[in-house]
CSV table of C-alpha atoms in Angstrom, one decimal:
chain,number,residue,atom,x,y,z
A,9,UNK,CA,-14.4,-29.0,7.9
A,10,UNK,CA,-13.8,-25.4,6.8
A,11,UNK,CA,-11.3,-24.9,4.1
A,12,UNK,CA,-8.5,-22.2,4.0
A,13,UNK,CA,-6.3,-21.2,1.1
A,14,UNK,CA,-2.9,-20.0,2.3
A,15,UNK,CA,-0.9,-18.2,-0.4
A,16,UNK,CA,2.6,-16.9,0.5
A,17,UNK,CA,5.5,-15.4,-1.3
A,18,UNK,CA,8.7,-17.3,-0.2
A,19,UNK,CA,10.9,-14.5,-1.3
A,20,UNK,CA,9.2,-11.6,0.6
A,21,UNK,CA,11.1,-10.0,3.4
A,22,UNK,CA,14.2,-12.0,2.6
A,23,UNK,CA,12.3,-15.3,3.1
A,24,UNK,CA,11.4,-14.5,6.7
A,25,UNK,CA,8.2,-16.7,6.6
A,26,UNK,CA,10.2,-19.9,6.5
A,27,UNK,CA,11.1,-19.3,10.2
A,28,UNK,CA,7.4,-19.2,11.1
A,29,UNK,CA,5.5,-21.2,8.4
A,30,UNK,CA,5.0,-24.2,10.7
A,31,UNK,CA,3.5,-22.1,13.5
A,32,UNK,CA,1.2,-20.3,11.1
A,33,UNK,CA,-0.2,-23.6,9.7
A,34,UNK,CA,-0.6,-25.0,13.2
A,35,UNK,CA,-2.6,-21.9,14.1
A,36,UNK,CA,-4.9,-22.3,11.2
A,37,UNK,CA,-5.5,-26.1,11.7
A,38,UNK,CA,-5.9,-25.6,15.4
A,39,UNK,CA,-8.9,-23.4,14.6
A,40,UNK,CA,-10.6,-26.1,12.6
A,41,UNK,CA,-9.4,-25.3,9.1
A,42,UNK,CA,-8.3,-27.7,6.4
A,43,UNK,CA,-5.4,-25.7,4.9
A,44,UNK,CA,-4.2,-25.8,1.3
A,45,UNK,CA,-0.8,-24.1,0.9
A,46,UNK,CA,0.4,-22.5,-2.2
A,47,UNK,CA,3.9,-20.8,-2.4
A,48,UNK,CA,3.9,-18.3,-5.3
A,49,UNK,CA,6.2,-19.1,-8.2
A,50,UNK,CA,6.3,-15.8,-10.0
A,51,UNK,CA,4.6,-12.6,-11.1
A,52,UNK,CA,0.7,-12.8,-11.2
A,53,UNK,CA,0.8,-16.4,-9.8
A,54,UNK,CA,-1.2,-15.4,-6.8
A,55,UNK,CA,-3.9,-13.8,-8.9
A,56,UNK,CA,-4.1,-16.9,-11.1
A,57,UNK,CA,-4.5,-19.3,-8.1
A,58,UNK,CA,-7.2,-17.2,-6.5
A,59,UNK,CA,-9.1,-16.9,-9.8
A,60,UNK,CA,-8.9,-20.6,-10.5
A,61,UNK,CA,-9.7,-22.1,-7.1
A,62,UNK,CA,-10.5,-19.4,-4.5
A,63,UNK,CA,-14.3,-20.0,-4.7
A,64,UNK,CA,-13.9,-23.5,-3.2
A,65,UNK,CA,-12.5,-22.1,0.1
A,66,UNK,CA,-14.2,-20.4,3.0
A,67,UNK,CA,-11.3,-18.1,3.7
A,68,UNK,CA,-8.2,-16.9,1.9
A,69,UNK,CA,-5.1,-15.8,3.7
A,70,UNK,CA,-1.9,-14.4,2.1
A,71,UNK,CA,1.6,-13.6,3.4
A,72,UNK,CA,4.1,-11.4,1.6
A,73,UNK,CA,4.6,-7.7,0.8
A,74,UNK,CA,2.1,-5.2,-0.6
A,75,UNK,CA,2.7,-6.6,-4.0
A,76,UNK,CA,1.5,-10.1,-3.0
A,77,UNK,CA,-1.5,-8.6,-1.3
A,78,UNK,CA,-2.3,-6.6,-4.5
A,79,UNK,CA,-2.2,-9.8,-6.6
A,80,UNK,CA,-4.5,-11.7,-4.3
A,81,UNK,CA,-7.0,-8.8,-4.1
A,82,UNK,CA,-6.9,-8.5,-7.9
A,83,UNK,CA,-7.8,-12.3,-8.1
A,84,UNK,CA,-10.6,-11.8,-5.8
A,85,UNK,CA,-12.1,-8.9,-7.7
A,86,UNK,CA,-11.7,-10.4,-11.2
A,87,UNK,CA,-13.1,-13.7,-9.8
A,88,UNK,CA,-15.9,-11.9,-8.0
A,89,UNK,CA,-15.0,-13.6,-4.6
A,90,UNK,CA,-16.3,-12.1,-1.4
A,91,UNK,CA,-14.5,-14.5,1.0
A,92,UNK,CA,-12.8,-13.0,4.1
A,93,UNK,CA,-9.2,-12.2,3.5
A,94,UNK,CA,-6.5,-12.6,6.0
A,95,UNK,CA,-3.2,-10.9,5.7
A,96,UNK,CA,0.2,-11.7,7.3
A,97,UNK,CA,2.7,-9.1,6.3
A,98,UNK,CA,6.2,-10.3,5.4
A,99,UNK,CA,7.5,-7.5,3.1
A,100,UNK,CA,9.9,-4.7,4.0
A,101,UNK,CA,7.4,-1.8,4.1
A,102,UNK,CA,3.8,-3.2,4.7
A,103,UNK,CA,2.0,0.2,4.6
A,104,UNK,CA,-1.4,-1.3,4.4
A,105,UNK,CA,-0.9,-3.7,7.3
A,106,UNK,CA,0.2,-0.7,9.4
A,107,UNK,CA,-2.8,1.4,8.5
A,108,UNK,CA,-5.1,-1.5,9.5
A,109,UNK,CA,-3.3,-2.3,12.7
A,110,UNK,CA,-2.4,-5.7,11.6
A,111,UNK,CA,0.8,-6.9,13.7
A,112,UNK,CA,4.1,-6.9,11.9
A,113,UNK,CA,5.2,-10.0,14.0
A,114,UNK,CA,4.0,-13.0,11.9
A,115,UNK,CA,2.8,-15.2,14.7
A,116,UNK,CA,0.7,-12.4,16.1
A,117,UNK,CA,-0.7,-11.7,12.6
A,118,UNK,CA,-1.7,-15.4,12.2
A,119,UNK,CA,-3.6,-15.2,15.6
A,120,UNK,CA,-5.2,-12.0,14.5
A,121,UNK,CA,-6.5,-13.7,11.3
A,122,UNK,CA,-8.1,-16.4,13.4
A,123,UNK,CA,-9.5,-14.2,16.2
A,124,UNK,CA,-10.1,-10.8,14.4
A,125,UNK,CA,-13.1,-9.0,12.8
A,126,UNK,CA,-14.0,-8.5,9.3
A,127,UNK,CA,-13.6,-4.9,8.1
A,128,UNK,CA,-15.0,-3.9,4.7
A,129,UNK,CA,-12.3,-1.7,3.2
A,130,UNK,CA,-12.2,0.5,0.1
A,131,UNK,CA,-10.0,-0.5,-2.9
A,132,UNK,CA,-9.2,1.2,-6.2
A,133,UNK,CA,-9.7,0.4,-9.8
A,134,UNK,CA,-7.2,2.0,-12.3
A,135,UNK,CA,-8.6,1.5,-15.8
A,136,UNK,CA,-8.9,-2.3,-16.0
A,137,UNK,CA,-6.7,-3.2,-13.0
A,138,UNK,CA,-7.0,-2.9,-9.3
A,139,UNK,CA,-5.0,-1.6,-6.4
A,140,UNK,CA,-5.3,-1.9,-2.7
A,141,UNK,CA,-4.0,1.4,-1.3
A,142,UNK,CA,-1.8,3.4,-3.7
A,143,UNK,CA,-1.4,4.3,-7.3
A,144,UNK,CA,1.3,6.9,-8.1
A,145,UNK,CA,3.6,8.3,-10.7
A,146,UNK,CA,6.5,10.7,-10.8
A,147,UNK,CA,9.7,11.9,-9.2
A,148,UNK,CA,9.7,10.6,-5.7
A,149,UNK,CA,7.6,7.5,-6.0
A,150,UNK,CA,10.6,5.2,-5.7
A,151,UNK,CA,12.3,7.2,-3.1
A,152,UNK,CA,9.9,6.0,-0.4
A,153,UNK,CA,10.5,2.4,-1.2
A,154,UNK,CA,14.3,2.7,-1.8
A,155,UNK,CA,15.0,4.5,1.4
A,156,UNK,CA,16.5,1.9,4.0
A,157,UNK,CA,14.2,1.2,6.9
A,158,UNK,CA,16.8,1.9,9.5
A,159,UNK,CA,17.3,5.3,7.9
A,160,UNK,CA,13.6,5.9,8.3
A,161,UNK,CA,13.6,4.8,11.9
A,162,UNK,CA,16.5,7.1,12.8
A,163,UNK,CA,15.6,10.2,10.8
A,164,UNK,CA,11.8,9.9,10.2
A,165,UNK,CA,10.6,12.3,7.6
A,166,UNK,CA,14.0,13.8,7.2
A,167,UNK,CA,15.1,10.5,5.6
A,168,UNK,CA,12.6,11.1,2.9
A,169,UNK,CA,14.0,14.7,2.3
A,170,UNK,CA,17.6,13.4,2.2
A,171,UNK,CA,16.8,10.7,-0.3
A,172,UNK,CA,14.7,13.0,-2.3
A,173,UNK,CA,17.3,15.6,-2.6
A,174,UNK,CA,19.8,12.9,-3.8
A,175,UNK,CA,17.4,12.3,-6.8
A,176,UNK,CA,17.0,15.9,-7.8
A,177,UNK,CA,19.1,15.6,-10.9
A,178,UNK,CA,16.7,12.8,-12.4
A,179,UNK,CA,13.5,14.7,-11.8
A,180,UNK,CA,11.2,14.9,-14.8
A,181,UNK,CA,7.8,16.7,-15.2
A,182,UNK,CA,4.8,15.4,-17.1
A,183,UNK,CA,2.3,17.7,-18.8
A,184,UNK,CA,-1.1,16.5,-17.4
A,185,UNK,CA,-4.8,17.5,-17.2
A,186,UNK,CA,-6.9,16.0,-14.4
A,187,UNK,CA,-10.6,16.3,-13.6
A,188,UNK,CA,-12.7,15.2,-10.6
A,189,UNK,CA,-15.9,16.5,-9.1
A,190,UNK,CA,-13.8,18.3,-6.5
A,191,UNK,CA,-10.9,19.7,-8.5
A,192,UNK,CA,-9.5,20.0,-11.9
A,193,UNK,CA,-6.4,21.5,-13.5
A,194,UNK,CA,-3.7,21.5,-16.2
A,195,UNK,CA,0.0,21.9,-15.9
A,196,UNK,CA,3.4,20.3,-15.5
A,197,UNK,CA,3.4,17.9,-12.7
A,198,UNK,CA,6.3,15.9,-11.1
A,199,UNK,CA,4.4,13.7,-8.7
A,200,UNK,CA,0.9,12.3,-8.2
A,201,UNK,CA,-0.4,10.0,-5.6
A,202,UNK,CA,-3.8,8.5,-5.1
A,203,UNK,CA,-3.9,6.7,-1.8
A,204,UNK,CA,-6.1,5.0,0.8
A,205,UNK,CA,-3.5,4.5,3.5
A,206,UNK,CA,-1.9,6.3,6.5
A,207,UNK,CA,1.5,5.8,5.0
A,208,UNK,CA,3.4,5.2,1.8
A,209,UNK,CA,6.7,3.7,1.6
A,210,UNK,CA,6.9,3.5,5.4
A,211,UNK,CA,6.4,7.2,5.9
A,212,UNK,CA,3.4,7.9,8.1
A,213,UNK,CA,1.4,11.1,7.6
A,214,UNK,CA,2.5,11.7,4.1
A,215,UNK,CA,-1.0,11.0,2.7
A,216,UNK,CA,-2.6,13.8,4.9
A,217,UNK,CA,-4.8,13.9,8.0
A,218,UNK,CA,-8.1,12.3,8.7
A,219,UNK,CA,-7.6,9.2,6.5
A,220,UNK,CA,-10.5,6.8,6.7
A,221,UNK,CA,-10.1,3.4,4.8
A,222,UNK,CA,-13.8,2.8,4.2
A,223,UNK,CA,-15.2,6.3,3.4
A,224,UNK,CA,-15.5,5.9,-0.3
A,225,UNK,CA,-12.9,8.5,-1.3
A,226,UNK,CA,-9.2,8.6,-2.0
A,227,UNK,CA,-6.6,11.1,-0.7
A,228,UNK,CA,-5.0,12.7,-3.8
A,229,UNK,CA,-1.7,14.5,-3.8
A,230,UNK,CA,-0.4,16.2,-6.9
A,231,UNK,CA,2.8,18.3,-7.0
A,232,UNK,CA,3.4,20.8,-9.8
A,233,UNK,CA,7.0,21.2,-11.0
A,234,UNK,CA,8.3,24.5,-9.5
A,235,UNK,CA,9.5,27.2,-11.8
A,236,UNK,CA,12.9,27.3,-10.2
A,237,UNK,CA,13.3,23.6,-9.2
A,238,UNK,CA,16.8,23.8,-7.6
A,239,UNK,CA,15.7,26.5,-5.3
A,240,UNK,CA,12.1,25.6,-4.5
A,241,UNK,CA,12.2,21.7,-4.4
A,242,UNK,CA,13.6,21.4,-0.8
A,243,UNK,CA,10.6,23.5,0.4
A,244,UNK,CA,8.2,21.3,-1.5
A,245,UNK,CA,9.7,18.1,-0.1
A,246,UNK,CA,9.6,19.6,3.4
A,247,UNK,CA,5.9,20.5,3.0
A,248,UNK,CA,5.0,17.1,1.5
A,249,UNK,CA,6.2,15.2,4.6
A,250,UNK,CA,5.2,17.8,7.2
A,251,UNK,CA,1.8,18.5,5.9
A,252,UNK,CA,2.5,22.3,5.5
A,253,UNK,CA,0.9,24.4,2.8
A,254,UNK,CA,2.9,24.9,-0.4
A,255,UNK,CA,1.7,26.6,-3.6
A,256,UNK,CA,3.0,23.7,-5.8
A,257,UNK,CA,1.2,21.0,-3.7
A,258,UNK,CA,-2.5,20.2,-4.5
A,259,UNK,CA,-4.5,17.9,-2.2
A,260,UNK,CA,-8.1,16.9,-2.2
A,261,UNK,CA,-10.4,13.9,-1.6
A,262,UNK,CA,-12.4,12.3,-4.4
A,263,UNK,CA,-14.1,9.0,-5.4
A,264,UNK,CA,-13.2,9.3,-9.1
A,265,UNK,CA,-10.3,10.9,-10.9
A,266,UNK,CA,-9.5,11.1,-14.6
A,267,UNK,CA,-6.1,12.0,-15.9
A,268,UNK,CA,-4.7,12.7,-19.3
A,269,UNK,CA,-1.0,12.9,-20.2
A,270,UNK,CA,0.8,14.0,-23.4
A,271,UNK,CA,2.9,10.8,-23.4
A,272,UNK,CA,2.9,7.4,-21.8
A,273,UNK,CA,3.8,7.7,-18.0
A,274,UNK,CA,5.0,4.9,-15.7
A,275,UNK,CA,2.9,4.3,-12.7
A,276,UNK,CA,3.6,2.3,-9.4
A,277,UNK,CA,0.6,0.3,-8.0
A,278,UNK,CA,1.0,-0.9,-4.4
A,279,UNK,CA,4.8,-0.5,-4.6
A,280,UNK,CA,5.1,-2.5,-7.8
A,281,UNK,CA,5.2,-1.5,-11.5
A,282,UNK,CA,1.7,-0.5,-12.6
A,283,UNK,CA,2.2,-0.1,-16.3
A,284,UNK,CA,2.7,2.9,-18.7
A,285,UNK,CA,-0.4,5.0,-19.2
A,286,UNK,CA,-1.5,8.1,-21.2
A,287,UNK,CA,-5.1,8.1,-20.0
A,288,UNK,CA,-6.4,6.9,-16.6
A,289,UNK,CA,-9.7,6.6,-14.9
A,290,UNK,CA,-9.2,5.9,-11.2
A,291,UNK,CA,-12.3,5.0,-9.2
A,292,UNK,CA,-13.0,4.0,-5.5
A,293,UNK,CA,-14.8,0.8,-5.1
A,294,UNK,CA,-16.4,1.4,-1.7
A,295,UNK,CA,-16.1,-1.2,1.0
A,296,UNK,CA,-15.2,-3.9,-1.5
A,297,UNK,CA,-12.6,-5.9,0.4
A,298,UNK,CA,-13.7,-8.0,3.5
A,299,UNK,CA,-10.2,-8.0,5.1
A,300,UNK,CA,-9.7,-9.4,8.7
A,301,UNK,CA,-8.3,-7.0,11.3
A,302,UNK,CA,-7.4,-7.5,14.9
A,303,UNK,CA,-10.1,-6.9,17.5
A,304,UNK,CA,-9.9,-3.4,19.0
A,305,UNK,CA,-8.1,-4.5,22.3
A,306,UNK,CA,-5.6,-6.4,20.3
A,307,UNK,CA,-5.0,-3.4,18.0
A,308,UNK,CA,-4.2,-1.2,21.0
A,309,UNK,CA,-1.8,-3.7,22.4
A,310,UNK,CA,-0.1,-4.1,19.0
A,311,UNK,CA,0.2,-0.3,18.5
A,312,UNK,CA,1.9,0.1,21.8
A,313,UNK,CA,4.3,-2.8,21.0
A,314,UNK,CA,5.1,-1.3,17.6
A,315,UNK,CA,5.8,2.1,19.1
A,316,UNK,CA,8.2,0.5,21.6
A,317,UNK,CA,9.9,-1.4,18.9
A,318,UNK,CA,10.4,1.7,16.7
A,319,UNK,CA,11.8,3.6,19.7
A,320,UNK,CA,14.2,0.8,20.6
A,321,UNK,CA,15.4,0.7,16.9
A,322,UNK,CA,16.0,4.4,16.9
A,323,UNK,CA,17.9,4.3,20.1
A,324,UNK,CA,20.0,1.4,18.8
A,325,UNK,CA,20.8,3.3,15.5
A,326,UNK,CA,21.8,6.4,17.5
A,327,UNK,CA,24.1,4.4,19.7
A,328,UNK,CA,25.8,2.9,16.6
């Protein structure tokens, strides 16, 4: 019998997995898998479990937010495992699942794991750690994750601008030098994002157009601190979420980026704290993650269902 390791975060998404856990396990066992279940007990627990016993399973499936997925992928990379990975999103944002067309409804996601196709996706290495879809620092990194989802549904990109304007008094710039084959520069920067996703913090399109998750390059967004911040920052925020040109926003694609700061700077990695760093080498590991995604017909059906759900949420919020 095939063996499946199912790791889930019982706290993700306000514990929503508890309502569907039995169904998920029945889906797996009904497809011929002997299932071993491990609820995570704390930070890095998922990484530890994958490193210690992941090699004895035919498939690994995780459920939780982007942070849980990050820990499992880190365990697979450090343990040099190439097992197929299934993902059942249970967090509040789930940018990566959205980019891959993985259903947000947990029962559908479980079926997609059993019936889907393997997609070899890029991931990132940041010094000696790994990230799945985003590494970032600076002024508005937490804004995207702190903005309530109902506000995003109702206002869209405007929600990011509103929350960003509320944090203007806490903006700090960092003196930085960066180098890649495609671009280099030095200056005062207030934000940096290295991404492999169609959305960050639930905002679609913020990472730029033509995003491909297995092309061997990241989308890089760097924002210089404007000379007159109080006057220019609203235009910078608007350009960031709309994709318009702005002299303070630098965008390019690269497979390798090196960054130096004058001081230790806090980073976010897949929505969680990624450590303080003064020097970073960020590299794309091309097609390193064998993740299971829905078959094409199922992805089309799910995208239509998700658009209808978002529309209904928006109409409901407007009526309130």
